[in-house]
Short mmCIF file of C-alpha atoms in Angstrom, two decimals:
data_model
loop_
_atom_site.label_atom_id
_atom_site.label_comp_id
_atom_site.label_asym_id
_atom_site.label_seq_id
_atom_site.Cartn_x
_atom_site.Cartn_y
_atom_site.Cartn_z
CA MET A 1 78.62 104.32 85.58
CA ASN A 2 79.62 104.65 81.10
CA ARG A 3 80.83 102.05 79.06
CA LEU A 4 83.81 103.68 76.83
CA THR A 5 85.24 102.41 74.23
CA ILE A 6 89.30 102.83 74.35
CA SER A 7 89.92 104.63 70.51
CA GLU A 8 92.99 103.32 68.41
CA GLU A 9 94.71 106.55 68.96
CA GLN A 10 94.02 106.30 72.45
CA LYS A 11 95.73 102.74 72.52
CA ALA A 12 98.22 103.73 70.40
CA PHE A 13 99.43 106.31 72.52
CA PHE A 14 99.18 104.72 75.36
CA HIS A 15 101.00 102.64 74.26
CA ASN A 16 104.02 105.36 73.35
CA HIS A 17 103.73 106.75 75.50
CA GLY A 18 102.37 105.14 78.96
CA PHE A 19 100.05 106.86 79.69
CA VAL A 20 96.25 107.54 78.45
CA VAL A 21 93.59 110.32 79.65
CA LEU A 22 90.70 109.71 78.34
CA ASP A 23 88.69 113.12 77.37
CA THR A 24 85.90 111.81 74.96
CA GLU A 25 83.17 111.76 78.12
CA PRO A 26 83.19 110.52 82.28
CA LEU A 27 83.26 106.98 82.95
CA ILE A 28 81.56 108.17 86.13
CA LYS A 29 78.71 110.03 84.49
CA ASP A 30 76.17 110.48 86.92
CA SER A 31 75.94 112.84 89.63
CA VAL A 32 74.95 110.80 92.59
CA LEU A 33 77.19 108.16 92.71
CA LEU A 34 80.26 111.22 92.62
CA GLU A 35 78.72 112.48 95.85
CA ALA A 36 77.92 108.30 97.51
CA LEU A 37 81.80 108.01 96.93
CA LYS A 38 82.77 110.90 98.51
CA ILE A 39 80.78 110.16 101.43
CA ALA A 40 82.43 107.60 101.18
CA PHE A 41 85.47 108.61 101.88
CA GLU A 42 84.96 110.78 104.62
CA CYS A 43 82.99 107.25 106.75
CA CYS A 44 86.30 105.15 105.17
CA PHE A 45 88.31 107.28 106.50
CA ARG A 46 87.27 107.43 109.97
CA GLY A 47 86.32 104.39 111.00
CA ASP A 48 83.06 103.83 110.00
CA PHE A 49 82.32 100.06 107.06
CA ASP A 50 79.62 99.68 105.42
CA THR A 51 80.39 96.15 105.02
CA GLY A 52 81.46 95.62 108.92
CA ILE A 53 85.21 94.56 107.37
CA TYR A 54 88.12 96.22 107.45
CA PRO A 55 89.95 97.42 104.58
CA ASP A 56 92.74 95.58 104.06
CA GLU A 57 95.51 98.46 104.03
CA TRP A 58 93.82 101.88 105.78
CA HIS A 59 96.89 104.27 106.47
CA TRP A 60 95.80 107.41 107.97
CA ARG A 61 94.00 107.43 111.88
CA GLN A 62 92.66 110.73 112.80
CA GLY A 63 93.77 112.64 115.39
CA ILE A 64 97.26 110.40 114.93
CA SER A 65 98.36 111.42 111.88
CA ARG A 66 99.72 113.92 109.61
CA PRO A 67 96.53 116.44 108.24
CA ASP A 68 98.21 117.47 106.01
CA ALA A 69 99.73 114.05 104.72
CA VAL A 70 98.05 111.83 101.77
CA ARG A 71 95.33 109.86 103.28
CA GLU A 72 95.21 105.95 101.55
CA ILE A 73 92.95 103.33 102.02
CA CYS A 74 93.71 99.32 99.85
CA ASN A 75 90.70 97.17 98.88
CA GLY A 76 88.38 99.61 100.15
CA TRP A 77 85.83 97.59 97.99
CA LYS A 78 85.59 95.25 101.11
CA SER A 79 84.56 97.94 103.03
CA ASP A 80 81.87 99.95 101.57
CA ALA A 81 78.78 99.21 98.92
CA ALA A 82 79.61 103.15 96.87
CA VAL A 83 83.60 101.90 96.51
CA ARG A 84 82.22 98.17 95.35
CA ARG A 85 79.79 99.23 92.54
CA VAL A 86 83.00 101.05 90.82
CA VAL A 87 85.61 98.67 91.34
CA LEU A 88 83.64 95.74 90.43
CA SER A 89 82.11 96.55 87.30
CA GLU A 90 82.26 95.62 84.38
CA GLU A 91 82.42 99.86 82.75
CA VAL A 92 86.03 99.21 84.69
CA GLY A 93 86.71 95.76 83.69
CA SER A 94 86.56 96.30 80.23
CA LEU A 95 88.96 98.85 80.14
CA GLY A 96 92.31 96.15 80.26
CA PRO A 97 91.41 94.09 76.98
CA GLN A 98 90.83 97.06 75.44
CA LEU A 99 94.17 97.92 75.63
CA PHE A 100 96.19 94.64 75.03
CA ASP A 101 95.03 91.60 73.31
CA HIS A 102 96.38 89.34 74.64
CA TRP A 103 93.97 90.00 77.84
CA GLN A 104 90.63 87.64 77.68
CA SER A 105 89.67 88.73 81.22
CA SER A 106 90.14 91.11 83.60
CA ARG A 107 90.13 91.15 87.72
CA VAL A 108 91.15 93.42 90.31
CA ALA A 109 95.04 93.34 92.38
CA GLN A 110 93.39 95.79 94.59
CA ASP A 111 91.65 99.77 94.69
CA ASP A 112 92.81 102.58 96.47
CA LEU A 113 91.24 105.64 98.07
CA LEU A 114 93.05 108.21 98.14
CA TRP A 115 92.37 111.37 99.36
CA LYS A 116 94.51 115.44 99.33
CA VAL A 117 93.04 117.67 101.34
CA PRO A 118 92.80 121.59 101.09
CA ALA A 119 96.20 123.46 101.81
CA SER A 120 94.47 126.01 103.49
CA VAL A 121 92.12 124.24 105.90
CA SER A 122 95.06 123.24 108.01
CA THR A 123 96.23 126.78 109.39
CA SER A 124 94.70 126.72 112.74
CA MET A 125 96.52 123.12 112.66
CA ARG A 126 99.46 123.02 112.01
CA SER A 127 99.54 126.24 114.36
CA THR A 128 97.58 125.57 117.42
CA GLY A 129 97.84 121.31 117.21
CA ALA A 130 93.74 121.26 116.49
CA GLY A 131 91.98 119.67 114.44
CA SER A 132 89.57 121.57 112.40
CA THR A 133 86.05 119.75 111.12
CA ASP A 134 84.08 119.50 108.81
CA ALA A 135 80.30 120.63 110.77
CA ALA A 136 77.88 118.99 108.76
CA ASN A 137 79.88 115.73 109.03
CA GLY A 138 82.61 116.35 111.91
CA PHE A 139 85.22 115.13 110.08
CA SER A 140 88.71 116.50 110.00
CA LEU A 141 89.91 118.76 106.86
CA ALA A 142 93.14 119.39 107.93
CA ALA A 143 96.27 120.35 105.52
CA PRO A 144 98.76 122.54 105.87
CA THR A 145 98.43 126.02 103.65
CA HIS A 146 101.72 126.40 102.08
CA GLU A 147 102.40 129.43 99.29
CA ILE A 148 106.00 127.57 97.84
CA PRO A 149 105.91 127.83 94.19
CA LYS A 150 106.21 124.67 92.37
CA GLU A 151 109.60 124.57 90.38
CA GLU A 152 108.83 123.42 86.70
CA GLY A 153 108.69 119.51 86.41
CA LYS A 154 109.34 119.20 90.20
CA ASN A 155 107.21 116.53 92.15
CA ASP A 156 107.82 119.05 94.42
CA THR A 157 108.40 116.92 97.55
CA THR A 158 112.30 116.77 98.02
CA ASP A 159 112.66 121.30 98.75
CA ASN A 160 109.82 121.40 100.05
CA PRO A 161 109.16 120.42 104.03
CA HIS A 162 104.95 120.96 103.89
CA ALA A 163 104.84 119.37 101.00
CA SER A 164 103.82 115.54 102.99
CA SER A 165 100.61 116.11 100.26
CA SER A 166 102.93 115.22 97.14
CA VAL A 167 103.30 111.41 96.04
CA GLY A 168 107.22 110.38 95.15
CA TYR A 169 107.76 109.67 91.98
CA HIS A 170 107.34 105.47 91.99
CA ILE A 171 106.49 102.21 89.11
CA ASP A 172 103.36 100.83 90.41
CA SER A 173 104.74 97.21 88.78
CA ASP A 174 107.42 97.28 92.02
CA TYR A 175 104.17 96.95 94.41
CA ILE A 176 101.50 94.45 92.11
CA SER A 177 102.90 92.92 88.59
CA LYS A 178 105.86 91.69 89.67
CA GLN A 179 104.04 89.26 92.31
CA PHE A 180 102.28 87.48 89.46
CA LEU A 181 103.54 85.76 86.61
CA PRO A 182 103.15 86.00 83.56
CA THR A 183 104.68 89.38 84.55
CA GLU A 184 104.81 91.72 81.42
CA ASP A 185 102.09 93.36 80.07
CA ASN A 186 99.94 92.35 83.35
CA SER A 187 99.05 95.77 85.02
CA ILE A 188 97.29 98.96 85.10
CA THR A 189 96.05 101.08 86.43
CA VAL A 190 92.66 102.89 86.50
CA TRP A 191 92.77 106.28 87.78
CA ILE A 192 89.62 108.22 88.27
CA PRO A 193 89.57 111.41 90.32
CA LEU A 194 86.45 112.55 91.92
CA ASP A 195 86.95 116.63 92.02
CA ASP A 196 88.97 118.49 89.46
CA ALA A 197 92.08 117.26 89.48
CA ASP A 198 94.94 120.29 87.74
CA VAL A 199 98.58 120.92 89.02
CA GLU A 200 96.61 123.06 91.04
CA ASN A 201 95.55 120.72 93.49
CA GLY A 202 97.26 117.77 93.40
CA VAL A 203 96.85 115.38 89.36
CA LEU A 204 98.76 112.55 88.69
CA GLU A 205 101.89 113.50 86.78
CA PHE A 206 103.48 110.83 84.26
CA VAL A 207 106.48 110.53 82.75
CA ALA A 208 106.38 109.88 79.12
CA GLY A 209 107.55 106.66 77.62
CA SER A 210 109.69 105.66 80.99
CA HIS A 211 107.95 102.45 80.59
CA LYS A 212 110.03 101.64 78.01
CA TYR A 213 113.44 102.04 80.19
CA GLU A 214 112.69 99.41 82.78
CA THR A 215 115.67 98.86 83.12
CA GLU A 216 117.35 101.97 83.54
CA LEU A 217 114.67 101.89 86.10
CA GLU A 218 115.43 98.95 87.50
CA GLU A 219 119.87 100.14 87.23
CA ALA A 220 119.02 103.59 88.98
CA LYS A 221 116.81 101.58 91.91
CA ARG A 222 119.80 99.61 92.52
CA ASP A 223 122.01 102.52 92.55
CA LEU A 224 119.48 105.00 95.14
CA LYS A 225 119.35 101.75 97.05
CA ALA A 226 123.29 101.58 97.33
CA ARG A 227 122.92 104.97 98.17
CA ASP A 228 120.84 104.74 100.77
CA GLU A 229 118.64 107.40 99.34
CA GLY A 230 115.28 104.76 98.67
CA GLY A 231 113.85 103.56 95.39
CA SER A 232 110.20 103.41 94.50
CA SER A 233 108.52 105.71 96.74
CA PHE A 234 105.05 106.41 97.80
CA HIS A 235 104.77 108.07 101.33
CA GLY A 236 107.50 109.40 101.19
CA GLY A 237 107.17 111.42 98.42
CA GLY A 238 110.65 113.30 96.04
CA ASN A 239 112.03 113.27 92.88
CA ALA A 240 114.78 110.96 93.47
CA LEU A 241 113.86 108.17 91.00
CA LEU A 242 113.02 110.30 88.31
CA ASP A 243 116.48 111.95 88.70
CA ALA A 244 118.08 109.20 89.11
CA LEU A 245 116.30 107.54 85.37
CA ARG A 246 117.04 110.33 83.34
CA GLU A 247 121.39 110.24 84.36
CA LYS A 248 120.74 106.50 83.18
CA ALA A 249 118.98 107.32 80.63
CA LYS A 250 121.10 110.48 78.61
CA ARG A 251 124.12 107.68 78.51
CA THR A 252 121.30 105.56 76.05
CA ASP A 253 119.05 107.59 74.58
CA HIS A 254 119.71 110.76 72.91
CA HIS A 255 115.54 111.63 73.05
CA ALA A 256 116.70 111.44 77.21
CA ASN A 257 118.39 114.97 76.81
CA ASN A 258 113.93 116.83 75.78
CA ALA A 259 113.40 115.56 79.90
CA SER A 260 113.53 119.07 81.41
CA THR A 261 110.41 119.96 79.19
CA THR A 262 107.20 119.79 81.22
CA CYS A 263 103.84 118.88 79.02
CA THR A 264 101.22 120.65 80.50
CA SER A 265 97.56 120.75 79.12
CA GLU A 266 94.56 122.90 80.06
CA LYS A 267 92.18 120.81 77.75
CA ASN A 268 91.89 117.19 78.48
CA ALA A 269 93.07 115.77 75.11
CA SER A 270 95.98 113.43 76.08
CA THR A 271 96.10 112.72 72.36
CA SER A 272 96.66 116.05 70.89
CA THR A 273 100.12 116.88 72.06
CA SER A 274 103.08 113.95 72.09
CA PRO A 275 105.33 114.93 75.54
CA ALA A 276 108.79 115.10 74.87
CA PRO A 277 111.07 111.38 76.74
CA LEU A 278 111.10 111.50 80.32
CA SER A 279 109.83 115.22 80.56
CA VAL A 280 106.54 115.40 83.57
CA ALA A 281 103.03 114.82 81.87
CA ARG A 282 99.91 116.78 83.95
CA TYR A 283 96.20 116.52 82.73
CA ARG A 284 93.44 118.83 83.75
CA ILE A 285 91.11 115.98 84.32
CA PRO A 286 87.77 116.74 85.81
CA ALA A 287 85.56 114.53 87.91
CA GLY A 288 84.58 111.37 86.81
CA TYR A 289 86.88 111.50 84.29
CA CYS A 290 89.96 108.68 84.27
CA SER A 291 93.56 108.09 83.16
CA ILE A 292 95.42 104.77 82.82
CA HIS A 293 98.12 104.26 83.02
CA HIS A 294 101.16 100.99 82.27
CA GLN A 295 102.92 99.08 85.49
CA ASN A 296 105.83 99.90 84.46
CA THR A 297 105.46 104.28 84.07
CA LEU A 298 107.02 105.97 86.37
CA HIS A 299 104.20 108.89 87.86
CA GLY A 300 103.11 110.71 91.14
CA SER A 301 101.90 113.85 91.90
CA GLY A 302 102.39 117.30 93.57
CA PRO A 303 100.94 118.37 96.78
CA ASN A 304 97.29 119.79 97.15
CA ARG A 305 98.10 123.48 97.26
CA SER A 306 94.53 124.24 96.23
CA PRO A 307 93.12 126.20 99.87
CA LEU A 308 89.23 125.10 99.09
CA ARG A 309 89.16 122.21 96.76
CA HIS A 310 89.41 119.11 97.98
CA ARG A 311 91.67 116.35 95.51
CA ARG A 312 89.50 113.02 96.02
CA ALA A 313 90.65 109.68 93.62
CA LEU A 314 89.68 106.42 93.84
CA VAL A 315 92.16 103.85 91.77
CA VAL A 316 91.60 100.65 90.25
CA HIS A 317 94.64 98.41 89.27
CA LEU A 318 93.51 95.66 86.93
CA LEU A 319 95.11 92.58 86.28
CA ASP A 320 94.75 89.95 83.33
CA GLY A 321 92.57 87.62 84.17
CA SER A 322 94.70 84.81 83.42
CA VAL A 323 97.28 86.05 85.89
CA ARG A 324 98.84 82.97 88.34
CA PHE A 325 101.03 83.81 91.65
CA ARG A 326 104.50 83.98 91.61
CA ALA A 327 106.22 81.08 94.23
CA ASP A 328 107.36 83.48 96.73
CA PRO A 329 105.39 87.41 96.69
CA ASP A 330 106.21 89.48 98.86
CA TYR A 331 104.41 89.32 102.34
CA ILE A 332 101.15 92.03 101.08
CA TYR A 333 100.50 89.27 98.35
CA GLY A 334 101.51 87.06 100.01
CA ARG A 335 98.41 86.45 102.61
CA TYR A 336 96.51 85.89 99.30
CA LYS A 337 98.72 82.83 97.84
CA LEU A 338 97.80 79.55 99.21
CA ASN A 339 100.09 77.20 100.62
CA ASN A 340 101.09 74.90 98.06
CA SER A 341 98.96 75.94 94.87
CA ALA A 342 98.97 79.89 92.09
CA GLU A 343 96.23 80.32 92.18
CA VAL A 344 94.36 83.34 92.01
CA ARG A 345 91.32 83.35 94.42
CA GLU A 346 88.81 84.86 93.18
CA GLU A 347 87.44 85.77 96.86
CA PHE A 348 90.73 87.98 97.06
CA PHE A 349 90.74 89.09 93.19
CA PRO A 350 87.32 89.18 91.32
CA THR A 351 87.14 89.27 87.87
CA THR A 352 85.10 92.21 86.71
CA TRP A 353 85.01 90.96 83.06
CA ARG A 354 85.52 88.42 80.43
CA ILE A 355 85.18 88.30 76.78
CA THR A 356 81.87 86.23 76.61
CA ASN A 357 80.70 90.08 77.98
CA LEU A 358 81.27 91.66 74.77
#
């Protein structure tokens, strides 16, 4: 692991646009650790947990789930030593207080192991219903083959029935930040690809500046819910929330009229170009590097269209270490709230960095 220092330029970019790619050096520069994490993904998704403890959530089962679906495990740090080494590291924990001056410590809200398998590997599985197996480890590597061109600025899930490895546009505060008090600026998301990530294999996409449109986002979600179209989405995919936000924003902000622009960088330097408000920003992020986004930044990702390349990412959601539970958290986080107590327990949300670590 590598201790990163966030520059003032990167910090300003984060607060202005709601995300930043840390492009000067990798967070994980040890190639052995990167390979260990890839093995950990294989083991965890086939139910082989080296700690003997199941993760809190496990979405995707071999032989049951759609082979082309996004594979997700939550809180793999409880189940695998290599994942734990990264998620609970000071190197990751130190990133939150560098972006928010009021953070005196960081704790882990949850992690995510996210996997989009290559597009071509599932050709036989989709046509015959049989699985394609990696001879080295017996693990299914199935995913759809599709050659439908990607429309500029589109997440690609709405019009493409085969694009089930897309992640729908959503905001993390709906799942995480709003479970705790104080809610404002209490969470960030650190996204670490284990494979070189780009548009072809479904890199993370940010809606630039969307964290500043909190009121419009809430209105957009209410409208979608009223029309029974859903609000924020993850496994469901789709662009509904992005489209609704842009419509709301046009009424209050003339800058949002440029929102159809897509900012795609073939380099890592996200601070070199300022994306237009509410445009979709994509950047090539090498394996082991990371991006960070704000709790209220709308984001998602397209499908993995690469015939051979995987897109695996280890995601760490960090909380301000001083937060307390709200009175009535949603059921997932509510499992960890003790009766008659707002305490956020170390056993479930471990502290990974304190100001005394400096």
